[in-house]
Tab-separated table of C-alpha atoms and ligand atoms in Angstrom:
chain	number	residue	atom	x	y	z
K	1	UNK	CA	-6.725	-8.717	-12.000
K	2	UNK	CA	-6.708	-9.752	-15.627
K	3	UNK	CA	-4.398	-7.059	-16.991
K	4	UNK	CA	-0.926	-6.387	-15.729
K	5	UNK	CA	2.121	-5.280	-17.696
K	6	UNK	CA	3.987	-8.565	-17.868
K	7	UNK	CA	6.611	-10.216	-20.040
K	8	UNK	CA	5.129	-13.062	-21.963
K	9	UNK	CA	8.146	-14.617	-23.758
K	10	UNK	CA	9.149	-18.038	-22.503
K	11	UNK	CA	12.892	-18.282	-23.078
K	12	UNK	CA	15.021	-21.058	-21.657
K	13	UNK	CA	17.824	-20.448	-19.212
K	14	UNK	CA	20.605	-19.261	-19.650
K	15	UNK	CA	19.802	-16.911	-22.547
K	16	UNK	CA	20.790	-13.346	-21.523
K	17	UNK	CA	17.985	-11.859	-19.529
K	18	UNK	CA	17.617	-8.673	-21.575
K	19	UNK	CA	16.185	-10.707	-24.463
K	20	UNK	CA	13.404	-11.895	-22.235
K	21	UNK	CA	12.464	-8.431	-21.197
K	22	UNK	CA	11.846	-6.954	-24.626
K	23	UNK	CA	8.359	-8.342	-24.846
K	24	UNK	CA	5.435	-6.777	-23.045
K	25	UNK	CA	1.756	-7.558	-22.966
K	26	UNK	CA	0.035	-5.306	-25.498
K	27	UNK	CA	-1.984	-2.447	-24.056
K	28	UNK	CA	-5.676	-3.157	-24.655
K	29	UNK	CA	-7.631	-0.618	-26.697
K	30	UNK	CA	-9.748	1.680	-24.588
K	31	UNK	CA	-13.509	1.118	-24.200
K	32	UNK	CA	-16.120	3.033	-26.257
K	33	UNK	CA	-16.673	5.388	-23.335
K	34	UNK	CA	-14.524	6.099	-20.263
K	35	UNK	CA	-15.149	3.898	-17.221
K	36	UNK	CA	-16.950	6.048	-14.672
K	37	UNK	CA	-15.599	6.218	-11.121
K	38	UNK	CA	-16.902	7.475	-7.788
K	39	UNK	CA	-14.382	8.451	-5.132
K	40	UNK	CA	-15.179	7.675	-1.497
K	41	UNK	CA	-12.697	9.543	0.681
K	42	UNK	CA	-10.938	12.379	-1.175
K	43	UNK	CA	-7.901	12.392	1.132
K	44	UNK	CA	-4.309	11.584	0.207
K	45	UNK	CA	-4.961	8.260	-1.486
K	46	UNK	CA	-8.378	8.965	-2.986
K	47	UNK	CA	-7.012	12.105	-4.670
K	48	UNK	CA	-4.004	10.174	-5.971
K	49	UNK	CA	-6.085	7.442	-7.605
K	50	UNK	CA	-8.476	10.030	-9.079
K	51	UNK	CA	-5.505	11.736	-10.747
K	52	UNK	CA	-5.137	8.687	-13.023
K	53	UNK	CA	-8.194	9.918	-14.944
K	54	UNK	CA	-6.287	13.065	-15.917
K	55	UNK	CA	-3.450	10.957	-17.310
K	56	UNK	CA	-5.692	8.532	-19.231
K	57	UNK	CA	-9.005	10.343	-19.787
K	58	UNK	CA	-10.032	8.004	-22.606
K	59	UNK	CA	-10.077	5.197	-20.026
K	60	UNK	CA	-11.691	6.686	-16.934
K	61	UNK	CA	-13.637	9.658	-15.607
K	62	UNK	CA	-14.452	10.750	-12.051
K	63	UNK	CA	-18.211	11.402	-11.863
K	64	UNK	CA	-19.013	11.422	-8.132
K	65	UNK	CA	-17.371	12.069	-4.769
K	66	UNK	CA	-18.181	11.485	-1.089
K	67	UNK	CA	-15.979	13.364	1.376
K	68	UNK	CA	-16.884	15.125	4.637
K	69	UNK	CA	-14.020	17.676	4.624
K	70	UNK	CA	-15.223	20.676	2.570
K	71	UNK	CA	-11.877	21.759	1.147
K	72	UNK	CA	-11.031	18.245	-0.089
K	73	UNK	CA	-14.497	17.628	-1.528
K	74	UNK	CA	-14.624	21.019	-3.254
K	75	UNK	CA	-11.147	20.565	-4.696
K	76	UNK	CA	-12.197	17.310	-6.303
K	77	UNK	CA	-15.482	18.738	-7.592
K	78	UNK	CA	-13.586	21.558	-9.288
K	79	UNK	CA	-10.775	19.440	-10.696
K	80	UNK	CA	-13.065	16.796	-12.211
K	81	UNK	CA	-16.086	18.961	-12.930
K	82	UNK	CA	-18.389	16.704	-10.915
K	83	UNK	CA	-22.105	17.562	-11.221
K	84	UNK	CA	-23.707	18.906	-8.049
K	85	UNK	CA	-26.169	16.030	-7.721
K	86	UNK	CA	-23.227	13.592	-7.441
K	87	UNK	CA	-21.463	15.345	-4.568
K	88	UNK	CA	-21.881	13.942	-1.047
K	89	UNK	CA	-20.531	14.524	2.435
K	90	UNK	CA	-20.744	10.864	3.416
K	91	UNK	CA	-20.555	7.577	1.519
K	92	UNK	CA	-23.898	6.648	3.095
K	93	UNK	CA	-25.606	9.427	1.112
K	94	UNK	CA	-23.971	8.149	-2.059
K	95	UNK	CA	-25.054	4.570	-1.508
K	96	UNK	CA	-28.687	5.674	-1.101
K	97	UNK	CA	-28.696	6.858	-4.706
K	98	UNK	CA	-29.129	4.558	-7.714
K	99	UNK	CA	-25.763	3.266	-8.961
K	100	UNK	CA	-23.750	6.291	-10.123
K	101	UNK	CA	-20.714	4.770	-11.815
K	102	UNK	CA	-19.088	1.591	-13.094
K	103	UNK	CA	-16.612	1.585	-10.228
K	104	UNK	CA	-15.834	3.083	-6.851
K	105	UNK	CA	-12.499	3.795	-5.209
K	106	UNK	CA	-12.841	3.404	-1.441
K	107	UNK	CA	-10.001	5.300	0.227
K	108	UNK	CA	-11.326	5.999	3.694
K	109	UNK	CA	-9.192	5.200	6.741
K	110	UNK	CA	-8.634	1.579	7.738
K	111	UNK	CA	-11.533	1.215	10.185
K	112	UNK	CA	-13.974	2.443	7.534
K	113	UNK	CA	-13.453	-0.143	4.811
K	114	UNK	CA	-15.804	-3.037	5.565
K	115	UNK	CA	-19.142	-1.244	5.705
K	116	UNK	CA	-18.758	0.742	2.452
K	117	UNK	CA	-17.055	-2.162	0.632
K	118	UNK	CA	-19.937	-4.519	1.411
K	119	UNK	CA	-22.559	-1.880	0.593
K	120	UNK	CA	-20.979	-0.907	-2.758
K	121	UNK	CA	-20.443	-4.586	-3.687
K	122	UNK	CA	-24.120	-5.240	-3.017
K	123	UNK	CA	-24.944	-2.413	-5.420
K	124	UNK	CA	-22.716	-4.070	-8.051
K	125	UNK	CA	-20.055	-1.383	-8.176
K	126	UNK	CA	-16.623	-2.681	-9.191
K	127	UNK	CA	-14.344	-1.776	-6.304
K	128	UNK	CA	-10.791	-0.636	-5.715
K	129	UNK	CA	-10.452	-0.785	-1.938
K	130	UNK	CA	-7.399	0.660	-0.236
K	131	UNK	CA	-5.315	-1.728	1.787
K	132	UNK	CA	-5.713	-3.122	4.324
K	133	UNK	CA	-8.969	-4.710	3.197
K	134	UNK	CA	-10.122	-4.781	6.798
K	135	UNK	CA	-8.611	-4.610	10.254
K	136	UNK	CA	-10.100	-7.932	11.392
K	137	UNK	CA	-10.337	-11.387	9.842
K	138	UNK	CA	-14.120	-11.166	10.215
K	139	UNK	CA	-14.084	-7.945	8.176
K	140	UNK	CA	-12.068	-9.591	5.391
K	141	UNK	CA	-14.524	-12.489	5.354
K	142	UNK	CA	-17.520	-10.160	5.056
K	143	UNK	CA	-15.955	-8.334	2.105
K	144	UNK	CA	-14.949	-11.592	0.399
K	145	UNK	CA	-18.504	-12.904	0.705
K	146	UNK	CA	-20.081	-9.734	-0.710
K	147	UNK	CA	-17.608	-9.528	-3.600
K	148	UNK	CA	-17.997	-13.211	-4.470
K	149	UNK	CA	-21.780	-13.174	-4.314
K	150	UNK	CA	-22.032	-10.054	-6.448
K	151	UNK	CA	-19.390	-11.163	-8.971
K	152	UNK	CA	-17.804	-7.734	-9.229
K	153	UNK	CA	-14.251	-6.811	-10.174
K	154	UNK	CA	-12.407	-6.187	-6.941
K	155	UNK	CA	-8.909	-4.865	-6.311
K	156	UNK	CA	-7.077	-4.146	-3.062
K	157	UNK	CA	-4.463	-1.364	-2.818
K	158	UNK	CA	-1.552	-3.812	-2.914
K	159	UNK	CA	0.390	-1.352	-5.033
K	160	UNK	CA	3.688	-3.207	-4.622
K	161	UNK	CA	2.488	-5.928	-6.989
K	162	UNK	CA	2.343	-3.293	-9.709
K	163	UNK	CA	5.716	-1.531	-9.514
K	164	UNK	CA	8.021	-2.083	-12.502
K	165	UNK	CA	10.664	-3.224	-9.990
K	166	UNK	CA	8.523	-5.998	-8.536
K	167	UNK	CA	6.996	-7.015	-11.856
K	168	UNK	CA	10.526	-7.430	-13.217
K	169	UNK	CA	11.526	-9.605	-10.263
K	170	UNK	CA	8.408	-11.719	-10.794
K	171	UNK	CA	9.302	-12.087	-14.457
K	172	UNK	CA	12.852	-13.220	-13.697
K	173	UNK	CA	11.554	-15.789	-11.217
K	174	UNK	CA	8.855	-17.088	-13.586
K	175	UNK	CA	11.396	-17.406	-16.386
K	176	UNK	CA	13.305	-19.968	-14.321
K	177	UNK	CA	16.490	-17.892	-14.409
K	178	UNK	CA	17.224	-18.381	-10.725
K	179	UNK	CA	15.917	-21.946	-10.523
K	180	UNK	CA	13.857	-22.734	-7.447
K	181	UNK	CA	13.622	-20.091	-4.746
K	182	UNK	CA	15.255	-21.228	-1.516
K	183	UNK	CA	15.177	-18.027	0.534
K	184	UNK	CA	13.892	-14.434	0.391
K	185	UNK	CA	15.148	-11.557	2.529
K	186	UNK	CA	13.001	-8.472	2.368
K	187	UNK	CA	13.274	-5.249	4.315
K	188	UNK	CA	10.856	-2.344	4.621
K	189	UNK	CA	12.798	0.672	5.916
K	190	UNK	CA	9.949	2.910	7.043
K	191	UNK	CA	12.133	5.982	7.640
K	192	UNK	CA	12.698	7.675	11.005
K	193	UNK	CA	10.614	10.779	10.296
K	194	UNK	CA	7.958	8.915	8.315
K	195	UNK	CA	7.451	6.558	11.234
K	196	UNK	CA	7.155	9.531	13.608
K	197	UNK	CA	4.682	11.170	11.210
K	198	UNK	CA	2.350	8.232	10.518
K	199	UNK	CA	2.865	5.731	13.343
K	200	UNK	CA	3.633	7.925	16.361
K	201	UNK	CA	1.688	11.146	15.744
K	202	UNK	CA	-0.567	10.200	12.855
K	203	UNK	CA	-3.464	8.030	11.719
K	204	UNK	CA	-1.750	4.660	12.190
K	205	UNK	CA	-0.302	5.151	15.662
K	206	UNK	CA	-2.828	3.222	17.690
K	207	UNK	CA	-3.908	-0.344	17.136
K	208	UNK	CA	-7.382	0.258	18.525
K	209	UNK	CA	-8.050	3.116	16.101
K	210	UNK	CA	-6.509	1.649	12.945
K	211	UNK	CA	-4.639	-1.669	13.174
K	212	UNK	CA	-1.254	-3.108	14.211
K	213	UNK	CA	1.687	-1.688	12.225
K	214	UNK	CA	2.572	-4.887	10.373
K	215	UNK	CA	-0.874	-4.720	8.767
K	216	UNK	CA	-0.959	-1.000	8.096
K	217	UNK	CA	2.633	-0.803	6.849
K	218	UNK	CA	3.597	-4.208	5.528
K	219	UNK	CA	0.522	-6.160	4.419
K	220	UNK	CA	1.635	-5.650	0.833
K	221	UNK	CA	5.193	-6.715	1.636
K	222	UNK	CA	3.881	-9.995	2.977
K	223	UNK	CA	1.622	-10.214	-0.063
K	224	UNK	CA	4.765	-10.038	-2.242
K	225	UNK	CA	5.995	-13.310	-0.758
K	226	UNK	CA	2.970	-15.120	-2.191
K	227	UNK	CA	3.377	-13.242	-5.478
K	228	UNK	CA	7.034	-14.162	-5.891
K	229	UNK	CA	7.158	-17.547	-4.215
K	230	UNK	CA	4.171	-19.350	-2.804
K	231	UNK	CA	1.685	-19.321	0.012
K	232	UNK	CA	3.496	-19.711	3.318
K	233	UNK	CA	2.541	-22.646	5.508
K	234	UNK	CA	4.203	-21.628	8.793
K	235	UNK	CA	4.708	-18.149	10.254
K	236	UNK	CA	6.447	-16.753	13.318
K	237	UNK	CA	7.060	-13.168	14.297
K	238	UNK	CA	8.756	-10.989	16.910
K	239	UNK	CA	8.601	-7.257	17.407
K	240	UNK	CA	7.888	-4.398	19.736
K	241	UNK	CA	7.516	-0.701	20.302
K	242	UNK	CA	11.041	-0.060	21.544
K	243	UNK	CA	11.554	3.660	21.519
K	244	UNK	CA	8.642	6.067	21.092
K	245	UNK	CA	7.312	6.199	24.650
K	246	UNK	CA	7.594	8.420	27.725
K	247	UNK	CA	10.460	6.348	29.193
K	248	UNK	CA	12.714	7.616	26.414
K	249	UNK	CA	11.817	11.287	26.657
K	250	UNK	CA	15.035	13.286	27.137
K	251	UNK	CA	15.095	14.829	30.640
K	252	UNK	CA	15.916	18.267	29.264
K	253	UNK	CA	12.630	18.309	27.339
K	254	UNK	CA	10.930	18.775	30.729
K	255	UNK	CA	7.151	19.082	30.574
K	256	UNK	CA	7.018	20.168	26.938
K	257	UNK	CA	4.433	18.214	24.958
K	258	UNK	CA	4.657	20.199	21.710
K	259	UNK	CA	7.794	20.736	19.618
K	260	UNK	CA	7.276	24.481	19.228
K	261	UNK	CA	7.495	24.962	23.001
K	262	UNK	CA	10.329	22.490	23.624
K	263	UNK	CA	13.760	23.813	24.542
K	264	UNK	CA	15.620	20.817	23.089
K	265	UNK	CA	13.797	21.048	19.752
K	266	UNK	CA	17.027	22.101	17.926
K	267	UNK	CA	18.702	18.828	18.922
K	268	UNK	CA	15.736	16.481	18.371
K	269	UNK	CA	15.693	14.594	15.027
K	270	UNK	CA	11.970	13.926	15.456
K	271	UNK	CA	11.054	17.607	15.877
K	272	UNK	CA	7.857	18.442	13.987
K	273	UNK	CA	9.386	21.801	13.066
K	274	UNK	CA	12.260	19.994	11.377
K	275	UNK	CA	10.058	17.451	9.615
K	276	UNK	CA	7.332	19.743	8.295
K	277	UNK	CA	8.877	23.221	8.141
K	278	UNK	CA	12.702	23.101	7.885
K	279	UNK	CA	12.953	19.935	5.771
K	280	UNK	CA	9.419	20.194	4.366
K	281	UNK	CA	7.751	23.486	3.514
K	282	UNK	CA	10.986	25.522	3.404
K	283	UNK	CA	12.371	23.050	0.877
K	284	UNK	CA	9.321	23.408	-1.346
K	285	UNK	CA	7.298	20.421	-0.078
K	286	UNK	CA	3.578	21.183	-0.109
K	287	UNK	CA	2.363	17.655	-0.816
K	288	UNK	CA	2.723	14.676	1.571
K	289	UNK	CA	3.576	14.823	4.464
K	290	UNK	CA	2.927	18.576	4.758
K	291	UNK	CA	-0.523	18.282	3.155
K	292	UNK	CA	-1.509	15.768	5.831
K	293	UNK	CA	-0.782	18.283	8.572
K	294	UNK	CA	-2.784	21.087	6.940
K	295	UNK	CA	-5.150	21.195	3.974
K	296	UNK	CA	-4.036	24.785	3.290
K	297	UNK	CA	-0.297	24.534	2.794
K	298	UNK	CA	1.064	27.965	3.694
K	299	UNK	CA	3.454	28.739	6.541
K	300	UNK	CA	0.785	30.301	8.751
K	301	UNK	CA	-1.627	27.364	8.583
K	302	UNK	CA	1.208	24.855	8.865
K	303	UNK	CA	2.675	26.515	11.973
K	304	UNK	CA	-0.777	26.757	13.492
K	305	UNK	CA	-1.444	23.075	12.812
K	306	UNK	CA	1.873	22.070	14.389
K	307	UNK	CA	1.159	24.250	17.414
K	308	UNK	CA	-2.374	23.006	17.968
K	309	UNK	CA	-2.814	19.728	16.132
K	310	UNK	CA	-1.637	16.128	16.547
K	311	UNK	CA	1.391	16.497	14.266
K	312	UNK	CA	3.220	18.869	16.635
K	313	UNK	CA	3.089	16.477	19.570
K	314	UNK	CA	6.274	15.344	21.294
K	315	UNK	CA	7.033	11.856	19.948
K	316	UNK	CA	7.615	10.643	23.513
K	317	UNK	CA	4.258	11.933	24.712
K	318	UNK	CA	1.815	10.508	22.162
K	319	UNK	CA	-0.849	7.837	22.662
K	320	UNK	CA	0.869	5.503	20.168
K	321	UNK	CA	1.215	1.773	20.768
K	322	UNK	CA	2.150	0.129	17.431
K	323	UNK	CA	5.459	-1.717	16.980
K	324	UNK	CA	8.428	0.222	15.594
K	325	UNK	CA	10.279	-2.937	14.582
K	326	UNK	CA	9.050	-6.378	13.636
K	327	UNK	CA	10.424	-9.426	11.917
K	328	UNK	CA	8.356	-12.129	10.240
K	329	UNK	CA	9.676	-15.577	9.363
K	330	UNK	CA	7.867	-17.665	6.785
K	331	UNK	CA	8.249	-21.278	5.726
K	332	UNK	CA	6.699	-22.430	2.463
K	333	UNK	CA	5.383	-25.917	1.677
K	334	UNK	CA	8.469	-26.771	-0.438
K	335	UNK	CA	10.813	-25.992	2.472
K	336	UNK	CA	11.938	-22.592	1.240
K	337	UNK	CA	11.941	-19.715	3.713
K	338	UNK	CA	11.567	-15.953	3.867
K	339	UNK	CA	12.291	-13.219	6.344
K	340	UNK	CA	10.669	-9.789	6.358
K	341	UNK	CA	11.909	-6.919	8.507
K	342	UNK	CA	9.926	-3.757	9.176
K	343	UNK	CA	12.066	-1.112	10.852
K	344	UNK	CA	11.338	2.512	11.735
K	345	UNK	CA	14.897	3.737	12.216
K	346	UNK	CA	16.226	4.262	8.713
K	347	UNK	CA	17.413	7.118	6.566
K	348	UNK	CA	15.545	5.927	3.461
K	349	UNK	CA	11.773	6.079	3.397
K	350	UNK	CA	10.072	2.910	2.175
K	351	UNK	CA	12.873	2.099	-0.261
K	352	UNK	CA	12.532	-1.613	0.183
K	353	UNK	CA	15.445	-3.979	-0.225
K	354	UNK	CA	15.020	-7.524	-1.440
K	355	UNK	CA	17.364	-10.459	-1.943
K	356	UNK	CA	16.087	-13.673	-3.474
K	357	UNK	CA	18.321	-16.731	-3.466
K	358	UNK	CA	17.536	-19.487	-5.972
K	359	UNK	CA	19.216	-22.773	-6.872
K	360	UNK	CA	20.581	-21.313	-10.143
K	361	UNK	CA	20.999	-17.639	-9.372
K	362	UNK	CA	20.353	-14.654	-7.200
K	363	UNK	CA	18.341	-11.429	-7.419
K	364	UNK	CA	18.912	-8.233	-5.485
K	365	UNK	CA	16.509	-5.308	-5.777
K	366	UNK	CA	16.791	-1.770	-4.391
K	367	UNK	CA	13.007	-1.437	-4.274
K	368	UNK	CA	12.739	1.194	-7.021
K	369	UNK	CA	15.411	1.714	-9.647
K	370	UNK	CA	17.558	-1.359	-10.081
K	371	UNK	CA	17.419	-5.133	-9.981
K	372	UNK	CA	20.640	-7.122	-10.030
K	373	UNK	CA	20.556	-10.641	-11.454
K	374	UNK	CA	23.464	-13.051	-10.923
K	375	UNK	CA	23.706	-16.318	-12.846
K	376	UNK	CA	25.588	-19.179	-11.122
K	377	UNK	CA	26.418	-20.941	-14.427
K	378	UNK	CA	27.843	-17.983	-16.342
K	379	UNK	CA	29.004	-16.262	-13.141
K	380	UNK	CA	27.786	-13.048	-14.707
K	381	UNK	CA	25.951	-10.184	-13.066
K	382	UNK	CA	23.454	-7.971	-14.879
K	383	UNK	CA	22.184	-4.692	-13.542
K	384	UNK	CA	18.660	-4.142	-14.853
K	385	UNK	CA	16.650	-0.924	-14.807
K	386	UNK	CA	12.987	-1.888	-14.436
K	387	UNK	CA	11.374	1.341	-15.613
K	388	UNK	CA	13.527	1.433	-18.765
K	389	UNK	CA	12.738	-2.201	-19.505
K	390	UNK	CA	9.006	-1.685	-19.003
K	391	UNK	CA	9.034	1.634	-20.824
K	392	UNK	CA	7.563	3.504	-17.851
K	393	UNK	CA	8.206	7.243	-17.762
K	394	UNK	CA	8.110	9.023	-14.395
K	395	UNK	CA	7.325	6.545	-11.653
K	396	UNK	CA	5.065	8.522	-9.309
K	397	UNK	CA	3.712	7.203	-5.990
K	398	UNK	CA	5.033	3.901	-4.621
K	399	UNK	CA	7.661	3.567	-7.359
K	400	UNK	CA	4.955	3.574	-10.024
K	401	UNK	CA	2.680	1.128	-8.202
K	402	UNK	CA	-0.164	3.589	-7.531
K	403	UNK	CA	-0.721	4.485	-11.160
K	404	UNK	CA	-0.174	0.941	-12.409
K	405	UNK	CA	-2.654	-0.537	-9.939
K	406	UNK	CA	-5.316	1.976	-10.930
K	407	UNK	CA	-4.601	1.284	-14.586
K	408	UNK	CA	-4.825	-2.480	-14.050
K	409	UNK	CA	-8.141	-2.041	-12.242
K	410	UNK	CA	-9.599	0.168	-14.964
K	411	UNK	CA	-8.263	-1.998	-17.819
K	412	UNK	CA	-9.800	-5.062	-16.163
K	413	UNK	CA	-13.176	-3.364	-16.070
K	414	UNK	CA	-12.734	-2.049	-19.611
K	415	UNK	CA	-12.023	-5.450	-20.981
K	416	UNK	CA	-15.066	-6.996	-19.387
K	417	UNK	CA	-17.414	-4.102	-18.862
K	418	UNK	CA	-20.470	-5.576	-20.476
K	419	UNK	CA	-20.352	-9.257	-19.610
K	420	UNK	CA	-17.300	-10.935	-18.091
K	421	UNK	CA	-16.404	-10.725	-14.418
K	422	UNK	CA	-12.967	-11.399	-13.004
K	423	UNK	CA	-12.758	-12.212	-9.327
K	424	UNK	CA	-10.039	-14.841	-9.537
K	425	UNK	CA	-7.546	-12.889	-7.532
K	426	UNK	CA	-9.765	-12.242	-4.526
K	427	UNK	CA	-8.584	-15.332	-2.682
K	428	UNK	CA	-4.985	-14.212	-3.095
K	429	UNK	CA	-5.837	-10.928	-1.446
K	430	UNK	CA	-7.767	-12.507	1.403
K	431	UNK	CA	-5.011	-15.039	2.024
K	432	UNK	CA	-2.255	-12.467	2.125
K	433	UNK	CA	-4.177	-10.563	4.804
K	434	UNK	CA	-4.615	-13.805	6.708
K	435	UNK	CA	-0.839	-14.309	6.739
K	436	UNK	CA	-0.456	-10.869	8.311
K	437	UNK	CA	-3.053	-11.661	10.977
K	438	UNK	CA	-1.222	-14.956	11.596
K	439	UNK	CA	2.130	-13.152	11.980
K	440	UNK	CA	0.629	-10.748	14.476
K	441	UNK	CA	-0.976	-13.647	16.350
K	442	UNK	CA	2.489	-15.196	16.577
K	443	UNK	CA	4.039	-11.938	17.837
K	444	UNK	CA	1.419	-11.681	20.553
K	445	UNK	CA	1.341	-15.326	21.623
K	446	UNK	CA	4.974	-16.296	21.026
K	447	UNK	CA	3.801	-19.313	19.004
K	448	UNK	CA	4.652	-20.460	15.488
K	449	UNK	CA	1.439	-20.423	13.468
K	450	UNK	CA	0.508	-23.227	11.105
K	451	UNK	CA	-1.595	-21.571	8.422
K	452	UNK	CA	-3.960	-24.496	7.933
K	453	UNK	CA	-4.723	-24.499	11.674
K	454	UNK	CA	-5.170	-20.727	11.581
K	455	UNK	CA	-7.622	-21.035	8.706
K	456	UNK	CA	-9.581	-23.677	10.626
K	457	UNK	CA	-9.627	-21.400	13.660
K	458	UNK	CA	-11.276	-18.697	11.514
K	459	UNK	CA	-13.466	-21.192	9.601
K	460	UNK	CA	-11.840	-20.315	6.283
K	461	UNK	CA	-11.699	-23.053	3.660
T	1	NAD	N1	-1.709	1.306	-0.751
T	1	NAD	C1	-0.863	1.982	0.004
T	1	NAD	O1	0.339	1.818	-0.123
T	1	NAD	C2	-1.369	2.937	1.032
T	1	NAD	C3	-0.557	4.006	1.465
T	1	NAD	C4	-1.075	4.883	2.397
T	1	NAD	C5	-2.347	4.691	2.898
T	1	NAD	N2	-3.090	3.629	2.491
T	1	NAD	C6	-4.453	3.403	2.990
T	1	NAD	O2	-5.335	4.275	2.285
T	1	NAD	C7	-6.450	4.614	3.110
T	1	NAD	C8	-6.622	6.123	3.120
T	1	NAD	O3	-5.458	6.740	3.645
T	1	NAD	P1	-5.169	8.301	3.408
T	1	NAD	O4	-3.770	8.525	3.771
T	1	NAD	O5	-5.679	8.696	2.076
T	1	NAD	O6	-6.106	8.937	4.544
T	1	NAD	P2	-6.807	10.376	4.528
T	1	NAD	O7	-7.195	10.648	5.932
T	1	NAD	O8	-5.952	11.349	3.816
T	1	NAD	O9	-8.112	10.117	3.642
T	1	NAD	C9	-9.269	9.486	4.118
T	1	NAD	C10	-10.444	10.372	3.736
T	1	NAD	O10	-11.663	9.695	4.049
T	1	NAD	C11	-12.582	10.721	4.408
T	1	NAD	N3	-13.778	10.176	5.088
T	1	NAD	C12	-13.956	9.975	6.418
T	1	NAD	N4	-15.221	9.548	6.650
T	1	NAD	C13	-15.830	9.452	5.441
T	1	NAD	C14	-17.153	9.099	5.032
T	1	NAD	N5	-18.093	8.740	5.936
T	1	NAD	N6	-17.477	9.114	3.721
T	1	NAD	C15	-16.550	9.508	2.798
T	1	NAD	N7	-15.278	9.871	3.135
T	1	NAD	C16	-14.927	9.847	4.443
T	1	NAD	C17	-11.739	11.637	5.285
T	1	NAD	O11	-12.341	12.893	5.508
T	1	NAD	C18	-10.456	11.692	4.526
T	1	NAD	O12	-10.388	12.795	3.638
T	1	NAD	C19	-6.156	4.007	4.470
T	1	NAD	O13	-6.838	2.797	4.604
T	1	NAD	C20	-4.659	3.770	4.440
T	1	NAD	O14	-4.216	2.736	5.286
T	1	NAD	C21	-2.627	2.763	1.547
């Protein structure tokens, strides 16, 4: 990606860090006409990325959509005024037409990424593909080949690289303020009800149907390690599905398989009624996660969906098999190390916590609002507010990462629309997926994985 809001000043340590952060890369001027985008998959993520065009209409415009669910497709047609001839029920109908737009956002579920990504790359669309790129190494290789051969601009939904919080951390590291990194501790607290929603009842519950949870939840956390430090050279991992299975079903729940018919529902923290109605709809939530349960977000449709659909199932009686806790240990070529923890059982939802220990200082981030920097020489602590420093108003999805990724993708196309092509970052994306596959291989085999050997095993140079 050629454009990212970054701090360009090079100021020597130990000048106070706020001076460094005043300078930002200038926003490029918008292209003569908006970049045109097709949306493949108008679900939660596809709709979110499309919304960027409302915020920056001089930069991008949605001109086509492929989506099988009528209500989602029609909503997008109406919102973006998409002409009838550019509306499709399946991406395969869209691909049969001559190229419709400069770019495509592919936001189908995980097992439907490779085929459309390869097909749209072969038609020379620039692509923003949701993460994970693919659920197998072979799939990642196929996409890499198609993107490289067609020389298109290609982005993966690694939104964490684009949050003000993580960009600020990157800037502090690059400035040399903390010296050389020696260790990173990073935690992804998934959230107890979020885990139940997505990884026990929902789309990412079963490895066979989507992928293992480290990939579906944390591939961008592992990607951050390469962004902040370096490519790991050795990986080991442990983890399991500890709790959400029939062995842990409370006896008093009896034969109940749905929350609305369960007599211990009032005392169950994972009750669907509590998640979607009491703490969701009744508190004014009509977007995620309620909008995942029902496309029409009123109490009648929601109750009906909980009663009859997958999101009302007892969490101890689902067909889930993905890990609810996993740790990943990384060693980098320079001897530094990192540890990543993914854990379901937390109050906060995806509010990551990071500590980075360097030879000259320390960083501690709360994942969204604040980054603390401590300098060993001055023995001073500074509490930095990333969104204020970057001048970002209203963060939005993934602590601002969703909007910023889309913007970076569009700006990259805008800057090079008529001649240049930027695919430099593709190898970064492929590698970071490979590290996740390696971690999972370690979890399943109990072995420490040497990345070079793993690459040889998959014939990756
Ligand atoms: N970057 C992130 O942080 C992040 C967060 C959540 C999800 N994701 C990823 O985003 C992707 C989409 O997730 P979501 O939550 O939006 O799912 P979703 O189910 O809400 O959306 C997927 C959409 O694809 C549509 N679809 C299915 N078959 C299709 C076809 N043949 N042609 C066109 N559309 C088709 C579905 O009907 C659905 O509306 C997944 O890969 C998921 O893992 C990424």
